[in-house]
Amino acid sequence: MSNATVQPSANAAKSQRRLPPEANILLVLVGISLVFEILGWMTQGQSFLFSWQRLSIMILQVSVIGIISVGVTQVIITGGIDLSSGSVVGGVAMFAMSFAQVSTYARAVYPSLTDLPAIVPILLGLGFGAVVGFVNGWLIAFTKIPPFIATLGTMVTVRGFAKWYTKGQPVSFPTEGFASIGKGMMPVLIFIAVAIIFHIAMKYTRYGKFTYAIGANMQAARVSGINVERHLIKVYVVAAVLAALAGMVVAARGQTAQAGMGLAYELDAIAMAVIGGVSLSGGRGSIIGTAIGMVIFGVIISGFTFLRLDAYYQEMIKGVIIVAAVVADVHRQKKRVKKS
Amino acid sequence: MVTAKTAAAIDRMKRRIEDMGVLSISGIRKEFPGVVALDNVQLKIRPGTVHALMGENGAGKSTLMKIIAGIYQPDAGEILLRGQPVTLKSPLDALEQGISMIHQELALMNSMTVAENIWIRREPKNGFGLIDHGKLFAMTQELFDRLNIKLDPKAQVADLTVAQKQMVEIAKAVSHDSDVLIMDEPTSAITEKEVEHLFTIIRDLRARGVGIVYITHKMNELFEIADEFTVFRDGKYVGTHSAKDVTRDDIIRMMVGREITDMFPKIDCPIGEVMLEVRNLDLPGVFHDISFQIRKGEILGLAGLVGSKRSNVAEALFGVTPAASGEILIEGEPVQIRSPREAMDHGIAFLTEDRKETGCFLILDCLENIQMALITRDHATAGFVDQKTVTKLAEDMAARLRVKTPNLSERVENLSGGNQQKLLIARWLLTKPRILILDEPTRGIDVGAKSEIHRLITGLAAEGVAVLMISSELPEVLGMSDRIMVMHEGHLAGFLDRAEADQVKIMDLAAR
Ligand SMILES: Nc1ncnc2c1ncn2[C@@H]1O[C@H](COP(=O)(O)OP(=O)(O)OP(=O)(O)O)[C@@H](O)[C@H]1O
Ligand SMILES: [Mg+2]
């Protein structure tokens, strides 16, 4: 390397390859799993990891929020935040379910609109999500109010809609077709499909590259010719549509929708992303990281259940984990600032 | 007898400290993943001298300065401060031991006032332990008076121009009254007039016995201000000399290890039809009644002092902050440019002045930084970026501009300042513009790469591109431009032809 110019490709192999940031997160996952494994043998006399049943319940539990988390990841990468996803879950569950009821049920919301093919409520539900996302994106891109405030507003409004929609009555008795999107391992499959699609989108498409660019330096993104406003709207629409999908999956799985569904899901989704290394200051993170973050989240919750820890403690510990993940993120930022 | 001996010993000691300098470092090594930034380098700063540190982009100058300022810890080596070995654990530690630094990249807090920025963590407190703002502003005014800086201490940093921010950084560094003052390319963002001002400040500090380390890529500054200089090449020490003993060519040879003859390799090329015409462009409170033409193949230099609003005109042309009234015509057609995107639709490219604020995506890698403007328009099918082609284009351009990095997947924040600038030039050249607007294109770029960039620019002009080049380096403006437009406080001051232009005429117009 005596010459000033370094041929990029030729020297790639020579330079020390740094591990991708996801490797660290994977290590955390392995560590936490091992701790529960050891505690399992010590206190319960059985294995934590080698129980297919426990693992499948765990992954089912987190998959729905995992779907939301994929959307939230993109929002956080642009440097924003989306607090409305939990409400969208509730609102869409109610709204979509009202178009998915069977005719044999006497008190359907729309008695004349029963036994519709499953695609109708699904499209309506996704459309509902898109509208909410558009409002979020528009407010953030054009009125320049902080994402926290904009999405807090829609969070409250959409939750209000969910309660108003049937005056608080649950909506139940979906058609076979609609219910099938929540059956068995469907939520997990949907999560995997969503994660793969967006992993590819974030890495190989303009959409993904613009998302990172905006989060890294919004002004530079604009000067580089990216239509920042339009792109932000797209990102918030994607996030809300994924939350809507999650909402329908939950409703279909439980075969009922209630206005309070999805409460605080946004926080769990943000937590998964942050645990997975997505930086709250934008520009950094990946879908793979978030997926690992989701599993870490699941392992911790199911680990505490396995150790018969009281549910109240679980809640509190969840809070501690979220704070810890953010502290880790801030620490990483500090190190970066110091370095440069 | 004993006393005479002791006196002699003390005298020897004193001479030794004189000889060792206020700061003396040796054997310093610093490695980053994949790069040895510094390998066994040395540097000795005498009190009351200006010591220039020279070297190509990525030679390790800023890295060494960051070690001296306590930001990085060296992997090996010794630092002697006033003859005593020291470790500098943090920037604060270095400051307390009498070392302050002006960074290559501006690092002020945009949301705070000038005064708050200067005295950060040293604010005067009142009886309640709260910041005494009256005193704070008074202290700042006093400092500005001493340095003859005309700026409002109460101004928000966000509202300042790059050059004004640079002056604030200088005032801040001086305010520490340190024994050692490091200036990492302090003049890359300011114009001739401020440079003179800065030199007055530096001469004053030198007379007070401060040891100054001065980094620059502007050769003429070196001879004007430096007493001694040290050259690094590829992280290694090359030599230290007195500025009197050498010529400009000697230094360049030491820096790059080869001869660079052609400083402004301007090609005489035929000048064609009018490509860009601007009529009565106006933005109230900023610039007024700006009209000019640039022809195909022509390089129009734009000169002016700080506050002449040169950059604002460029920003208006590119739609960053559109003008309020006036006309823009491209090849005779009137066009509307309301955003950078629309400007790019018309084939305009714009290299901005402030690489940190509006240029680099610091946390993304080199490849993403180079390709970002290109992929907004081309090289994507159904949204998927044609990465193979784009990577090839980016690699070729990076090699041509001599970008120094282990590989293009390195994060841009890990590159040296000059190499970041090269990436941005690469970004815009790849978009193949018809009209190329360059705001301080060679800011922070070393001599070798500079002439390569100049060659690229004239090459583009020869292909029929219309170029508008803003530069505070008068030799660059004179060497590269077919015509020179001079601005003064938001107004056109006049045009000069290549044949008639010289530094004096430009300065006359610029200063009125
Ligand atoms: N934090 C870092 N991580 C990795 N590499 C780094 C880091 N900082 C600097 N480098 C590398 O060390 C080398 C020296 O960089 P440095 O910034 O000291 O150069 P410089 O001489 O100041 O150049 P310039 O004239 O462009 O400012 C470069 O190759 C750069 O890529
Ligand atoms: Mg540097």
Short mmCIF file of C-alpha atoms and ligand atoms in Angstrom, two decimals, chain B residues 62 104 184-185 417, ligand 2:
data_model
loop_
_atom_site.label_atom_id
_atom_site.label_comp_id
_atom_site.label_asym_id
_atom_site.label_seq_id
_atom_site.Cartn_x
_atom_site.Cartn_y
_atom_site.Cartn_z
CA SER B 62 -5.41 14.93 10.94
CA GLN B 104 -10.80 20.20 9.80
CA ASP B 184 -6.29 21.71 10.59
CA GLU B 185 -7.03 23.39 7.25
CA GLY B 417 -11.32 15.13 4.66
MG MG C 2 -7.18 15.90 7.43
#
